[in-house]
Amino acid sequence: MKVEIVPLDDRAFLALDPAARRDGHDWIEICDWLNTGCAAVWKIGESGYVLTLANGDDEIEILLGGGENARACAGPWEEAALAHPSHRGKTLRLEGRKGWRRIFRHWDERDGVLYKEVAG
């Protein structure tokens, strides 16, 4: 399954918007993060999307996920995220819905937050 970083287009917006609304994220702020290069939209296959945000703690937060067939998209996305050059030496961080804990059960969990170290 192809995984690539893409611009925020209508399809990505429609896929990610339910998660943004549920989690209380503001699209103006998200667009600012995208415009400054702090955030990225990942397209997985034909219909899966993930929004990541680099924070000041050497972490890459998996902020939003949307689209179809999250379980099938998770593995290919994780492989691409772990191999991405800008993620070397950082930690992937995922906080949120219980469903993510089932999909990423091999990640470390601390206080309800999932973590995955990226090799340097």
Coordinates of C-alpha atoms in Angstrom, one line a residue:
M1 CA 0.0 0.0 0.0
K2 CA 1.5 3.4 -1.0
V3 CA 2.1 5.9 1.7
E4 CA 3.0 9.5 0.9
I5 CA 3.0 13.0 2.4
V6 CA 0.5 15.1 0.5
P7 CA -1.0 18.6 0.6
L8 CA -4.3 19.0 2.4
D9 CA -6.8 18.6 -0.4
D10 CA -10.6 18.2 -0.3
R11 CA -10.4 14.4 0.1
A12 CA -7.9 14.6 3.0
F13 CA -10.0 17.4 4.7
L14 CA -13.2 15.3 4.4
A15 CA -11.5 12.2 5.8
L16 CA -9.8 14.1 8.7
D17 CA -12.6 16.5 9.6
P18 CA -14.7 14.1 11.8
A19 CA -11.6 13.4 14.0
A20 CA -10.8 17.2 14.1
R21 CA -14.3 18.0 15.3
R22 CA -14.4 15.1 17.8
D23 CA -11.1 16.1 19.3
G24 CA -11.7 19.9 19.2
H25 CA -9.0 20.9 16.7
D26 CA -9.3 24.1 14.8
W27 CA -8.6 24.0 11.1
I28 CA -7.1 27.5 11.1
E29 CA -4.5 26.3 13.5
I30 CA -4.0 23.0 11.6
C31 CA -3.5 25.0 8.4
D32 CA -0.9 27.2 10.1
W33 CA 1.0 24.1 11.3
L34 CA 0.9 22.7 7.7
N35 CA 2.0 26.1 6.2
T36 CA 5.0 26.3 8.6
G37 CA 6.1 22.7 8.0
C38 CA 5.3 21.6 11.6
A39 CA 2.5 19.2 10.4
A40 CA 2.1 16.7 7.6
V41 CA -0.8 15.0 5.9
W42 CA 0.0 11.3 5.1
K43 CA -2.1 9.5 2.5
I44 CA -2.3 5.8 2.9
G45 CA -3.6 3.8 -0.1
E46 CA -6.5 5.5 -1.8
S47 CA -8.6 6.6 1.2
G48 CA -6.7 6.6 4.5
Y49 CA -5.2 9.8 6.0
V50 CA -3.1 10.7 9.1
L51 CA -2.1 14.2 10.3
T52 CA 1.1 14.4 12.3
L53 CA 2.5 17.3 14.2
A54 CA 6.1 17.8 15.3
N55 CA 6.2 19.3 18.8
G56 CA 9.0 20.9 20.8
D57 CA 9.6 17.7 22.8
D58 CA 11.3 15.7 19.9
E59 CA 8.0 14.0 19.5
I60 CA 5.8 13.5 16.4
E61 CA 2.2 13.5 17.5
I62 CA -0.3 11.5 15.5
L63 CA -3.0 14.0 15.8
L64 CA -5.8 12.9 13.5
G65 CA -6.7 9.8 11.5
G66 CA -9.5 9.3 9.1
G67 CA -10.8 7.7 6.0
E68 CA -11.5 4.0 5.4
N69 CA -10.1 0.8 6.8
A70 CA -7.8 2.2 9.5
R71 CA -6.6 -1.3 10.5
A72 CA -5.3 -2.0 7.0
C73 CA -3.7 1.4 6.8
A74 CA -2.0 1.4 10.2
G75 CA 0.9 -1.0 9.3
P76 CA 2.0 0.7 6.1
W77 CA 1.7 4.1 7.7
E78 CA 3.7 3.0 10.7
E79 CA 6.5 1.5 8.5
A80 CA 6.7 4.8 6.5
A81 CA 6.7 7.0 9.6
L82 CA 9.4 4.9 11.3
A83 CA 11.6 5.2 8.1
H84 CA 11.0 8.9 7.4
P85 CA 14.4 10.7 7.7
S86 CA 12.9 13.6 9.7
H87 CA 11.7 11.3 12.4
R88 CA 15.1 9.8 13.2
G89 CA 15.8 9.9 16.9
K90 CA 12.3 11.2 17.8
T91 CA 9.4 9.5 19.4
L92 CA 6.0 8.9 17.8
R93 CA 3.2 9.8 20.2
L94 CA -0.4 8.8 20.0
E95 CA -3.1 9.9 22.5
G96 CA -6.8 9.4 22.0
R97 CA -9.3 6.8 21.2
K98 CA -9.2 3.3 22.6
G99 CA -9.3 1.8 19.1
W100 CA -5.7 3.0 18.5
R101 CA -4.6 1.0 21.5
R102 CA -5.9 -2.1 19.8
I103 CA -4.2 -1.3 16.5
F104 CA -0.9 -0.3 18.0
R105 CA -0.7 -2.7 20.9
H106 CA 3.0 -3.2 20.3
W107 CA 3.8 0.4 21.2
D108 CA 4.7 1.4 24.8
E109 CA 1.8 2.7 26.8
R110 CA 2.3 5.2 29.7
D111 CA -0.7 6.9 31.4
G112 CA -3.0 6.1 28.4
V113 CA -0.6 7.5 25.8
L114 CA 1.1 5.4 23.2
Y115 CA 4.8 5.9 22.4
K116 CA 7.1 4.4 19.7
E117 CA 10.8 5.3 19.6
V118 CA 12.2 5.9 16.1
A119 CA 15.8 4.6 15.6
G120 CA 18.4 7.3 15.2

